XYZ file of C-alpha atoms in Angstrom:
635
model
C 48.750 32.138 7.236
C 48.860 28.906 8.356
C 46.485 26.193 6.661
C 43.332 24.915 9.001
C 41.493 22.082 8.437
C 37.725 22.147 8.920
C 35.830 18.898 8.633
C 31.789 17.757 9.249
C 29.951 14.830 9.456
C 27.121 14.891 6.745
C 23.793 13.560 8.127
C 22.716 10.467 6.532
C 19.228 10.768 4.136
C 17.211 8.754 6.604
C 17.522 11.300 9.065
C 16.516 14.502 7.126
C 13.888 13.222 5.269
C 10.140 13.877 5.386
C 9.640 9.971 4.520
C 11.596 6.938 5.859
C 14.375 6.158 3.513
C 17.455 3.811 3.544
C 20.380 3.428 1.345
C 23.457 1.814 1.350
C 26.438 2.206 -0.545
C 28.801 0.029 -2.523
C 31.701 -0.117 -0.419
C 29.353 -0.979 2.490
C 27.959 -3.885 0.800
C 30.686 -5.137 -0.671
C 32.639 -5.030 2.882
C 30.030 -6.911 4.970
C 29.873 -9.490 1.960
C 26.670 -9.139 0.504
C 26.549 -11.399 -2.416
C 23.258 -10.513 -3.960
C 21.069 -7.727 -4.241
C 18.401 -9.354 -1.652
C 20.730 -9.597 0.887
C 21.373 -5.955 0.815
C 17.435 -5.729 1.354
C 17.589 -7.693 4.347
C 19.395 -5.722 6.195
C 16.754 -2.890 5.839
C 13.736 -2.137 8.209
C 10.446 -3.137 6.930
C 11.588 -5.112 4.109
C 10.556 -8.476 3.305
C 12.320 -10.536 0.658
C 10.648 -13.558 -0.562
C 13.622 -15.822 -1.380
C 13.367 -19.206 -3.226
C 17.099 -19.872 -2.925
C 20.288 -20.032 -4.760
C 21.695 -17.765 -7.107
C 19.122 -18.967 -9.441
C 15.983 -18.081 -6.873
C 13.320 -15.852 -7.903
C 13.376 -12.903 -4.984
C 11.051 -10.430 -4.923
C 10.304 -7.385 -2.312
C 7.333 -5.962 -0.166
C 7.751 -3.079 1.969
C 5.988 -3.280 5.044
C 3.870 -6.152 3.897
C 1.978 -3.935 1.272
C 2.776 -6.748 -1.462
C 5.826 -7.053 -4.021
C 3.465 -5.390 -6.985
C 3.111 -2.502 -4.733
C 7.213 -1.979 -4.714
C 8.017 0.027 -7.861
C 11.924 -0.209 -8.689
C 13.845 2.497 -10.649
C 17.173 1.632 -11.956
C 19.178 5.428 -12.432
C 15.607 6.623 -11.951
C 13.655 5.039 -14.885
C 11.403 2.880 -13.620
C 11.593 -1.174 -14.417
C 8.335 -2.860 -15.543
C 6.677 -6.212 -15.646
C 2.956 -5.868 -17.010
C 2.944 -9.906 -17.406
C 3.676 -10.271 -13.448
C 3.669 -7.312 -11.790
C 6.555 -7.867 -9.801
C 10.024 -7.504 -10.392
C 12.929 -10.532 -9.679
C 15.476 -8.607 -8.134
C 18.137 -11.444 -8.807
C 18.762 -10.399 -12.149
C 20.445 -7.306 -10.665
C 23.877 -7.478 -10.085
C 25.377 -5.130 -6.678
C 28.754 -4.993 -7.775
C 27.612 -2.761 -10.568
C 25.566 -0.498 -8.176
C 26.474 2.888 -6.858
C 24.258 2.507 -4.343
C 20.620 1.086 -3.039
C 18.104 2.918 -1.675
C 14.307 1.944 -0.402
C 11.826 4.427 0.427
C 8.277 4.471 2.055
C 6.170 6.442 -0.471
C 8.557 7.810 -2.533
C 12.010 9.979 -3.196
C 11.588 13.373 -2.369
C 13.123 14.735 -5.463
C 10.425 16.023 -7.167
C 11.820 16.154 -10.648
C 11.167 12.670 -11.096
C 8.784 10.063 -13.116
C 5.186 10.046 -12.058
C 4.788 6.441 -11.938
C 7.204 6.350 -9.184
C 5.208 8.951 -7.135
C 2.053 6.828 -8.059
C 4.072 3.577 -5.821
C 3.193 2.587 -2.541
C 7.520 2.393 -1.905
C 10.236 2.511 -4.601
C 13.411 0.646 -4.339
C 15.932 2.694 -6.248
C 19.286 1.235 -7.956
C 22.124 3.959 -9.052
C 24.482 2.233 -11.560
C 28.305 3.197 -10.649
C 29.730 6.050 -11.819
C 32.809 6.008 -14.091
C 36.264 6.867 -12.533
C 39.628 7.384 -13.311
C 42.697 7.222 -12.156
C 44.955 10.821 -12.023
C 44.924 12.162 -15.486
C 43.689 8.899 -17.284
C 41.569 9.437 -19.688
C 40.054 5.293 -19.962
C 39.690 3.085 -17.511
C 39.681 -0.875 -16.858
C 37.482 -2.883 -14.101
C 37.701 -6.432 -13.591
C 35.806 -8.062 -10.869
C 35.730 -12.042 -10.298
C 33.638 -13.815 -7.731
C 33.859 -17.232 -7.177
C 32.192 -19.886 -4.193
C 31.075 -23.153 -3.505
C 28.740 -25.213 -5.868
C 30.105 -24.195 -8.786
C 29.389 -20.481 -8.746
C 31.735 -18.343 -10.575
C 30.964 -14.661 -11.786
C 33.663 -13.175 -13.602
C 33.177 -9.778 -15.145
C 35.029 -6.702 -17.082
C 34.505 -2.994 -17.284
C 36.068 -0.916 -20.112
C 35.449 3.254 -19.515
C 36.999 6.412 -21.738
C 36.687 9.427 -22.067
C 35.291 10.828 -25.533
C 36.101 14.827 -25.339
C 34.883 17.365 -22.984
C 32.346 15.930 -20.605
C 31.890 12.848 -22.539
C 32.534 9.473 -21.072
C 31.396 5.592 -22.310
C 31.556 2.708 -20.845
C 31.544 -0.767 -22.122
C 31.218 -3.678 -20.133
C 29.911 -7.183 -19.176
C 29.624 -10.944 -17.673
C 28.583 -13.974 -17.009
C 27.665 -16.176 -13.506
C 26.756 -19.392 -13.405
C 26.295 -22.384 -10.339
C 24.764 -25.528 -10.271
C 22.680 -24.757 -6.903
C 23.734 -28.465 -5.688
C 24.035 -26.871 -1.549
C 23.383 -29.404 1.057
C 20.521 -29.504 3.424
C 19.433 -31.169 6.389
C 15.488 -32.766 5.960
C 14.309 -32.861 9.637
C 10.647 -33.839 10.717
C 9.465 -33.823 13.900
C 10.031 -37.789 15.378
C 12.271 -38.477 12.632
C 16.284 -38.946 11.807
C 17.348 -36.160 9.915
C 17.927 -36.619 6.361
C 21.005 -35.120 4.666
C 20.528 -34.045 0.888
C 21.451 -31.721 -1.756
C 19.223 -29.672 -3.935
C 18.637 -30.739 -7.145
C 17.037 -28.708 -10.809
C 18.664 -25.830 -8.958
C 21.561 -24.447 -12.009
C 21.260 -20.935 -13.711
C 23.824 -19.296 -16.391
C 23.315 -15.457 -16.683
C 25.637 -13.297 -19.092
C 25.160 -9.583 -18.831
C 26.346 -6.806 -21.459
C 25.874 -3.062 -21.180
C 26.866 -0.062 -22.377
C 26.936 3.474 -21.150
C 27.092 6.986 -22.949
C 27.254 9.987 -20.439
C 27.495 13.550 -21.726
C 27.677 16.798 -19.268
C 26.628 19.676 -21.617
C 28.184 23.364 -21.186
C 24.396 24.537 -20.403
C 24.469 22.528 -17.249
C 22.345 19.590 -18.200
C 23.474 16.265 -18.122
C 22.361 13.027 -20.501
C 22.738 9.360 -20.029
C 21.731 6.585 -22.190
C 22.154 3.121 -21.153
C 21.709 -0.209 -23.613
C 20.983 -3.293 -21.623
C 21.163 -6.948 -22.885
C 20.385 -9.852 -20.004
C 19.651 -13.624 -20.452
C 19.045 -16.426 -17.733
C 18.609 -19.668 -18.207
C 17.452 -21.525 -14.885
C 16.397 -24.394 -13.584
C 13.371 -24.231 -11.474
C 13.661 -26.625 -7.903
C 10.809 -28.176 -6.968
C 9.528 -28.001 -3.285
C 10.962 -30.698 -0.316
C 8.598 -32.287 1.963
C 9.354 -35.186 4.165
C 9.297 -38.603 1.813
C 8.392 -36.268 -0.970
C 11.122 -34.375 -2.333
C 9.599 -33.468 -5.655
C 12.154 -34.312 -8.657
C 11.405 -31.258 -10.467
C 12.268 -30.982 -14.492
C 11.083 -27.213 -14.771
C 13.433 -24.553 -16.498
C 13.089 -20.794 -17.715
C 14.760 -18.843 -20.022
C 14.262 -15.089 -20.001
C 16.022 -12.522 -22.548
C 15.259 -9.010 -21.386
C 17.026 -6.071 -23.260
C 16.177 -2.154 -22.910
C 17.651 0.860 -23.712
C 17.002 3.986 -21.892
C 17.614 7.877 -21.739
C 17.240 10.503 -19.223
C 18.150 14.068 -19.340
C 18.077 16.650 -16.756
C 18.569 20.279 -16.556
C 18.717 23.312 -14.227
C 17.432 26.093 -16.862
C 17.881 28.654 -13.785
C 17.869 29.018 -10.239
C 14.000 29.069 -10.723
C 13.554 26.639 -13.538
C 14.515 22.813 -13.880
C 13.174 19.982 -16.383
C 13.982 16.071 -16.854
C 12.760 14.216 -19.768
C 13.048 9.938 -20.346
C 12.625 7.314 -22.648
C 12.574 3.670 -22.273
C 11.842 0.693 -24.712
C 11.789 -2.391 -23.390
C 12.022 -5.800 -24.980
C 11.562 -9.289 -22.744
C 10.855 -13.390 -24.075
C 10.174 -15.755 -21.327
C 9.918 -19.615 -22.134
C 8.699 -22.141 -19.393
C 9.513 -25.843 -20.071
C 8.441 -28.619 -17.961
C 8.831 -32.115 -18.562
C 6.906 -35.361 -17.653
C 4.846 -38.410 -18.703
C 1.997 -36.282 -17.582
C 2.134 -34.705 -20.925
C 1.215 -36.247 -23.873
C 4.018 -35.056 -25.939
C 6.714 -35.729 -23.008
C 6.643 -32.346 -22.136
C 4.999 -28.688 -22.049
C 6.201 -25.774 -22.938
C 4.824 -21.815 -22.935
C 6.583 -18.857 -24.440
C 5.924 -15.206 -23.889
C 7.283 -11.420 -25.390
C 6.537 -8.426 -23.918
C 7.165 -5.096 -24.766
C 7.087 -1.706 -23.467
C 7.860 1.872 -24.888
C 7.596 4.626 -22.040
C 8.532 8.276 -22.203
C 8.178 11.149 -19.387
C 8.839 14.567 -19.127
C 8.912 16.955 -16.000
C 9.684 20.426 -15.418
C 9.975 21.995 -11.836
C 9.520 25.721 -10.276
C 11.127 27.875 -7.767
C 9.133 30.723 -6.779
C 10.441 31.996 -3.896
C 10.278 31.736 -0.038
C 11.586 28.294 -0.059
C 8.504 26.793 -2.727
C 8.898 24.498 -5.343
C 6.088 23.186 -7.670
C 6.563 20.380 -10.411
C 4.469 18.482 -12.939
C 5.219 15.155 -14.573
C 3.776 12.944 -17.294
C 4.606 9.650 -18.024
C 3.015 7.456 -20.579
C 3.578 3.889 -22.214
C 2.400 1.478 -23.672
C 2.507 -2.324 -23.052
C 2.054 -5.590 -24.819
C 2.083 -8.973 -24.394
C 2.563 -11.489 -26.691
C 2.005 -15.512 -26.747
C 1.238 -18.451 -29.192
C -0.986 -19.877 -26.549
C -4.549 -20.384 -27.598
C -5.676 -18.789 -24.023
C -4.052 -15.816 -24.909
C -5.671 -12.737 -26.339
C -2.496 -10.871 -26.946
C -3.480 -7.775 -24.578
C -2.461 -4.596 -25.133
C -2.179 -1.527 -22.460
C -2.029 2.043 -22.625
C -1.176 3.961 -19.177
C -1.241 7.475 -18.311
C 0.225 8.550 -14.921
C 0.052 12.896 -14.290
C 1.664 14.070 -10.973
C 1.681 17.506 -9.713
C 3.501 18.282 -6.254
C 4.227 21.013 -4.656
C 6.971 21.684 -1.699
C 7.315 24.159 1.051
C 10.741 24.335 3.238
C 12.384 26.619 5.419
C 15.306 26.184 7.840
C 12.378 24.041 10.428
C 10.028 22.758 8.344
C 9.023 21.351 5.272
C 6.110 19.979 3.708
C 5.687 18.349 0.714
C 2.529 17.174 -1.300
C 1.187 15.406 -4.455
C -1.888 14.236 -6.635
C -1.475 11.536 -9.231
C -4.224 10.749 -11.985
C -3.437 7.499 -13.465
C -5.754 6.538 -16.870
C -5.271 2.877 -17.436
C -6.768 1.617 -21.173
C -6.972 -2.271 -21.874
C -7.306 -3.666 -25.243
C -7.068 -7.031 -27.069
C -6.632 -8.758 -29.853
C -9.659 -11.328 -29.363
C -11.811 -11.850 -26.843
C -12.873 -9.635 -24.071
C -10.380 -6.532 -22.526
C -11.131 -5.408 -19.048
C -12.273 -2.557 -17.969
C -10.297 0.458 -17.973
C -9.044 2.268 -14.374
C -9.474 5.690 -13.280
C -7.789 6.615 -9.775
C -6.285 9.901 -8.240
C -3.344 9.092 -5.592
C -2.860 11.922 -3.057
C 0.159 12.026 -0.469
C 1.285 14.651 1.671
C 4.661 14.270 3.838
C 5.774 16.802 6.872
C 8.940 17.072 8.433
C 9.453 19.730 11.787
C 12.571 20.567 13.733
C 11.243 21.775 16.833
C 14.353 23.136 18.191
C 17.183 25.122 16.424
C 20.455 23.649 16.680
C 19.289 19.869 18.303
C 19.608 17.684 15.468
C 16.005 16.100 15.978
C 13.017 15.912 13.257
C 9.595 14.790 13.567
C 8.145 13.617 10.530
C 4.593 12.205 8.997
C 3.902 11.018 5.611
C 0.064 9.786 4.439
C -0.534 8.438 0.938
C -3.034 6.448 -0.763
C -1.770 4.448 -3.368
C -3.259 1.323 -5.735
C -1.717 -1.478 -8.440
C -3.725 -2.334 -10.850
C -4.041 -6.294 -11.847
C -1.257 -7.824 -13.939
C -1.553 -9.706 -17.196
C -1.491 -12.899 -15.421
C -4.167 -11.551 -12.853
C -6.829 -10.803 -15.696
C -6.162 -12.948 -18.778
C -3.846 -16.325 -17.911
C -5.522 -19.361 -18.779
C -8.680 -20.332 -16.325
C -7.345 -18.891 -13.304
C -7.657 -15.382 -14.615
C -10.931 -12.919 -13.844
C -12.087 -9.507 -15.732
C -13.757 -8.770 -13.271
C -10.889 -7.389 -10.732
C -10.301 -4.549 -9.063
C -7.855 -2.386 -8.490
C -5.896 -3.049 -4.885
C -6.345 0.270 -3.075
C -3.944 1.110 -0.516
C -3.362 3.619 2.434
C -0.258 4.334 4.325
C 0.172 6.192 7.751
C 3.693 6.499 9.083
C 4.972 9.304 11.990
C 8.332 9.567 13.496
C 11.381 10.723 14.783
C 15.286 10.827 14.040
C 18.304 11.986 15.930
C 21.848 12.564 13.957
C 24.495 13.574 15.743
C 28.286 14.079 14.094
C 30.855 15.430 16.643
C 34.835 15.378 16.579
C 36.258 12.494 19.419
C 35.799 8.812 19.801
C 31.938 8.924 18.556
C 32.289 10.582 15.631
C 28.966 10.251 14.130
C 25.132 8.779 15.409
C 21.990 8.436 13.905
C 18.751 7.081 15.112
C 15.503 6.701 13.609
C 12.067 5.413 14.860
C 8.695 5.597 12.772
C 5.595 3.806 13.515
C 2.968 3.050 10.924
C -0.774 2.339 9.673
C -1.555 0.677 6.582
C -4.476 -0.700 4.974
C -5.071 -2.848 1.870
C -8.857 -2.904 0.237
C -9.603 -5.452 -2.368
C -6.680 -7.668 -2.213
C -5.974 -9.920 -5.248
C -5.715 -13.460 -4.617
C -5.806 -16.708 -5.610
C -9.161 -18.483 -4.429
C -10.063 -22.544 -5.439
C -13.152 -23.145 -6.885
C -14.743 -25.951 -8.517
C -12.321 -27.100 -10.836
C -10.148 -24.032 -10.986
C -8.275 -21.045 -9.028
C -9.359 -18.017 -9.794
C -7.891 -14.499 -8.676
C -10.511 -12.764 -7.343
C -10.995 -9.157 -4.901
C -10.918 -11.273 -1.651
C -9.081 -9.191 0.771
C -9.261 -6.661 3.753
C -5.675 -6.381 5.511
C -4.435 -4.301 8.104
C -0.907 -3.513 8.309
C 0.756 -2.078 11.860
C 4.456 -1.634 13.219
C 7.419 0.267 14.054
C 10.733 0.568 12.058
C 14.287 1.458 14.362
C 17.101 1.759 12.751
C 20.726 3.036 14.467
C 24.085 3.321 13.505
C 27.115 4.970 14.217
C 30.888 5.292 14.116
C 33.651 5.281 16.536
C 36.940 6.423 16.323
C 39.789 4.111 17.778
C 43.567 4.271 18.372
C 45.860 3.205 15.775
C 43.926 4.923 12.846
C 41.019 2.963 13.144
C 37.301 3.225 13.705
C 34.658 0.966 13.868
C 31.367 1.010 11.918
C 28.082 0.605 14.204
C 24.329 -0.563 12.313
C 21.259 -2.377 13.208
C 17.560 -2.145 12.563
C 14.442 -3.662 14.451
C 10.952 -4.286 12.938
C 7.598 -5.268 14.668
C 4.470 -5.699 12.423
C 1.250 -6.696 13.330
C -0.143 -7.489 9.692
C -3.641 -8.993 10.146
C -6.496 -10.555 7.939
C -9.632 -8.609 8.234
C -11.734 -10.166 5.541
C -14.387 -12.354 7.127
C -15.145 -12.389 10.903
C -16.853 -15.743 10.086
C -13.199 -17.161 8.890
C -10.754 -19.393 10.961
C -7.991 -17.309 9.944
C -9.715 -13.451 10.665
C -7.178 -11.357 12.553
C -4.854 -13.943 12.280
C -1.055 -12.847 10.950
C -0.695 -12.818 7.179
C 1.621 -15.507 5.391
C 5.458 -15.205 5.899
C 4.837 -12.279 7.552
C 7.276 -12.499 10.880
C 6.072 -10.472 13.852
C 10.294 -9.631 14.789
C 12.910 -9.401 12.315
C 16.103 -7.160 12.223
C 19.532 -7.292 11.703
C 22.619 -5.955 12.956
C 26.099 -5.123 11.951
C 29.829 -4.401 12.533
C 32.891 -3.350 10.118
C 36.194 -2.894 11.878
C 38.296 -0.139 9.409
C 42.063 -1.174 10.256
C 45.505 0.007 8.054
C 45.683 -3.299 7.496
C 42.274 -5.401 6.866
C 38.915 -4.847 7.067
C 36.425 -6.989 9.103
C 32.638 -7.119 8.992
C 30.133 -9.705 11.118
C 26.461 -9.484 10.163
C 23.527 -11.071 11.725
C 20.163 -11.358 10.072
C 16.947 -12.867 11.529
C 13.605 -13.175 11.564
C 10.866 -14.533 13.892
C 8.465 -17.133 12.992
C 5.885 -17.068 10.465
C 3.015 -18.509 8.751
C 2.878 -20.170 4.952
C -1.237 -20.303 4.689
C -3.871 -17.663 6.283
C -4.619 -19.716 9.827
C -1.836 -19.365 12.388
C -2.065 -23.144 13.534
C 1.254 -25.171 14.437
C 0.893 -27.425 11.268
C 1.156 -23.798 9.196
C 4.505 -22.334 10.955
C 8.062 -21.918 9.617
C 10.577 -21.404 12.661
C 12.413 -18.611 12.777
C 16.158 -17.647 12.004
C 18.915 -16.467 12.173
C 22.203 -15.940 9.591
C 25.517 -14.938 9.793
C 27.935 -13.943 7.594
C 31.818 -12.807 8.236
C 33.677 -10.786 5.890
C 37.703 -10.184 5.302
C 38.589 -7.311 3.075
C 41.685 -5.559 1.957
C 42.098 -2.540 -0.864
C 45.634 -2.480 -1.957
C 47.762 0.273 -3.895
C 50.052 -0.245 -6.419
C 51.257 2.618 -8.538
C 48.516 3.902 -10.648
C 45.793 0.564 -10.369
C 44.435 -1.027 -7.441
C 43.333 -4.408 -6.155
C 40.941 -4.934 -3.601
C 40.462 -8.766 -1.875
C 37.036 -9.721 -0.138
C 36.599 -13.145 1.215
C 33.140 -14.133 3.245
C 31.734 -16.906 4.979
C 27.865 -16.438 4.426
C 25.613 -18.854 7.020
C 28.699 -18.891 8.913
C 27.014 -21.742 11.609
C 25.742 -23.202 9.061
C 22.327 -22.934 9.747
C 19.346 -24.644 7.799
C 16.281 -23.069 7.236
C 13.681 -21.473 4.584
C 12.566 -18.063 3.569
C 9.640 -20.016 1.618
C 8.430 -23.267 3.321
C 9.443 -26.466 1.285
C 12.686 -24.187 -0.328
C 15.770 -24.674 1.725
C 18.353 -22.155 2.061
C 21.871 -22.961 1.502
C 24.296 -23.307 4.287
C 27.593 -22.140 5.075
C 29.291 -21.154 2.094
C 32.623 -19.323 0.954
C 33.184 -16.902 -1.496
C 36.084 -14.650 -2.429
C 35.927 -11.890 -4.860
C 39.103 -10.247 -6.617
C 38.847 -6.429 -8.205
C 41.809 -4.691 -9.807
C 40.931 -1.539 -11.097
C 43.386 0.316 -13.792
């Protein structure tokens, strides 16, 4: 008989899912030139990244304006924690070491999963990259060097072998450094523009990891990862018109963690995950000035955080799944500041869902009790926190065969206050609350995959509702601000994302994405107040981006575009209060070539291609157009 070929185009996550999802994968990123993990972000409806710029800028993520502390991130599905913040820096994670990103509203539908995740209002999720090898190889070598303008260089190295049957390690690390000194262009309104660079802007990060993955002849799989990160930065000061602030700030943080998960499928009925995580981070602040009596100040933190969670899941029958996970920890935080009363907190987080699918619908639900316990070492604690989370997420094919799903997701969610929130110096409050949170989001998404010149389509539109109750925020008082329960908002939009791929002569095809967002995010605290119903800050009412990646025999070209409308930096929408809008483009050259049994793959980019200046945060310039070109052999 002769051989036949059958082939299918496998519908993309966002599509088939009960709850809006994105991900994008390595090669992607790396072949439309994303340089950091924020940028990957960007390009993903309903995201906003607060960016303070550089490779050295603190960025941090909300998800449909719901606030970065509402945003849990998992990195290979153990969640990352910061009790001191409450937010996580994103920067510190490197994308050419990623698999693949992912951002969902609510949560991932895998049930078998930690409960804290399920208890987030959305979850960015990071999967580290997989080892390979080449043929019959049993190791493995990966070297990877970025370099660009202003002194940024990022060289790393990859070492992977394979230890017996099923057993594989990996050893690896590196370092990046740049001294942040970009241009940028001052302009005031009735003024000549001012040309400057950015000063206090360096950071030096050095990275070292290692890996141990073992696939067991039971079916279950384990993987622990040790993790060893320091940064030292320099912290830029804001830029105002005549008052470009010479700043003298730096940080130094030394995070290190090690982690294990373990997963198996027991039968076709049974299933159970269990993880660990201890966590280890110093943070030291330094500013200098005559404003101190000593010349300068300086304020050093540890935390730490042990966390372990098991789940088990069950298959009934008729297409029903239940599951129950536990997670608990305990965090600490640790200071020689006199304000500090060492806190200590112990966290319970219990989920049981519950699943129901057939070939046209599904329907998936969950409770989550979370028992939060404060104590410290002097002084007062606050009060302990009580909540149940419920969430319930549909998903309906009304006609067999048509590729198109309506789907609707509620969930009430809350984040309790940080360290900082209750306990740092004056500014902090016992008194707060829990922010309460509830999200409303319905839909609908197309995916079509066909043989011929469009060979695959996918679109996705889902509206939304949320609302935030007892919003933490900063508020002046006499002397003093304080963080106090000051806050009704309303959240409202519509996320549209599309992409698809066409097939060209000459053994090429072109890749097709974009994504549209519209949010009406409003202030509903006082009617009395000058700013009530007005838009929140550096919230844009438009922002999207779009994309395309030309696959030839011979190089591979991407064009991006990402903008965003105007917003506001302070509660009242007035003209003194506005940041203009943007818009940034970036233009990528790529090319993967073979040679015997290793590989080398060349990626050159032009990020801010016209140069364009602007802020993410008022007073923080972007930089401008910059190169970068990024070398991989792989052995």
């Amino acid at each position: 008989m002769r051989e036949v070929s059958v082939s299918a185009t496998m519908p993309g996550r966002n599509t088939v899912s009960s709850i809006p999802v994105q991900q994008m994968k390595r090669e992607e990123m790396m072949e439309l030139g994303m340089t950091d993990l924020a940028d990957a972000i960007r390009r993903m409806a309903g995201a906003n990244v607060k960016d303070y710029g550089g490779l050295g800028g603190m960025k941090t993520v909300s998800v449909r304006n719901m606030g970065a502390a509402h945003t849990a991130v998992a990195l290979d599905g153990i969640p990352v924690s910061n009790s001191q913040a409450g937010q996580i820096d994103i920067g510190r994670f490197d994308i050419r070491h990623l698999e693949s990103v992912s951002l969902a509203v609510g949560h991932q539908e895998d049930l078998l999963q930690s409960a804290r995740l399920l208890a987030s209002a959305a979850v960015l999720s990071l999967e580290s990259r997989k080892p390979t090898f080449l043929k019959d190889r049993r190791w493995g070598l990966d070297a990877m060097c970025t370099a660009g303008q202003w002194g940024e260089v990022s060289p790393s190295l990859e070492y992977r072998q394979r230890i017996g049957d099923g057993t594989t390690l990996s050893v690896g690390g590196g370092f990046a450094r740049s001294d942040g000194t970009y241009p940028y262009t001052l302009q005031m309104p009735n003024s000549k523009p001012m040309r400057l660079k950015r000063s206090n802007n360096g950071i030096w990060q050095y990275r070292t990891e290692a890996e141990l993955r073992q696939a067991f002849r039971n079916g279950g799989t384990l993987t622990v990862r040790a993790y060893n990160y320091t940064s030292d930065r320099e912290l830029p000061g804001h830029v105002i018109f005549h008052n470009v602030k010479d700043s003298h700030e730096s940080l130094r943080d030394d995070i290190r963690f090690v982690q294990a998960l373990y997963r198996q499928d027991l039968s076709h009925r049974w299933s159970i995950m269990a993880q660990g995580k201890y966590n280890h981070g110093r943070s030291k602040y330094r500013d200098e000035g005559v404003q101190y009596a000593a010349g300068y100040t300086q304020e050093r933190y540890t935390q730490q955080e042990g966390s372990v969670c098991a789940a088990v899941s069950y298959r009934p029958h008729g297409g029903w799944e239940l599951a129950l996970s536990q997670d608990g920890g305990l965090s600490t935080l640790r200071s020689e500041m006199k304000y500090c009363p060492n806190p200590d907190r112990l966290s319970s987080y219990t989920a049981l869902s519950a699943r129901y699918g057939n070939a046209r619908f599904r329907a998936t639900a969950s409770l989550v009790g979370t028992v939060i316990n404060e104590h410290v070492q002097r002084d007062k604690a606050a009060d302990d926190i009580r909540h149940l989370s419920p969430s319930v997420a549909l998903r309906y094919t009304p006609w067999t065969g048509i590729p198109l799903h309506l789907r609707a997701m509620y969930k009430n969610t809350f984040r309790p206050p940080s360290f900082n929130d209750l306990y740092y110096r004056s500014s902090g409050s016992l008194d707060l609350e829990p922010e309460d949170a509830q999200e409303l989001s319905a839909g609908i998404t197309f995916f079509a995959g066909q043989a011929g010149p469009l060979r695959r389509a996918a679109i996705t539109a889902d509206g939304y509702w949320n609302r935030v109750e007892n919003k933490i925020v900063a508020i002046p008082t006499t002397y003093v601000w304080k963080m106090r329960n000051y806050g009704l908002a309303n959240m409202s939009g519509v996320d549209v994302t599309a992409s698809a791929t066409l097939t060209l002569p000459a053994s090429m095809y072109l890749d097709i994405q974009g994504a549209y967002s519209w949010m009406r995010a409003i202030d509903l605290t006082d009617p009395g107040s000058k700013s009530y119903r007005n838009q929140l800050p550096y919230t844009p009412r438009h922002s999207g981006n779009a994309g395309l990646l030309l696959h030839t025999p011979w190089l591979n070209v991407g064009y991006t575009i990402v903008a965003a409308g105007k917003r506001y930096i302070l509660a009242q929408n007035i003209p003194s209060n506005e940041v203009e809008a943007y818009h940034d483009h970036t233009l990528t050259l790529s090319r993967e070539l073979k040679m015997g049994g290793c590989s080398l793959s060349v990626m050159a980019s032009a990020t801010n291609l016209f140069d364009a200046n602007y802020d993410v945060i008022r007073y923080y310039p972007m930089p401008g157009r910059a190169f970068h070109i990024t070398l991989e052999f792989t052995l």
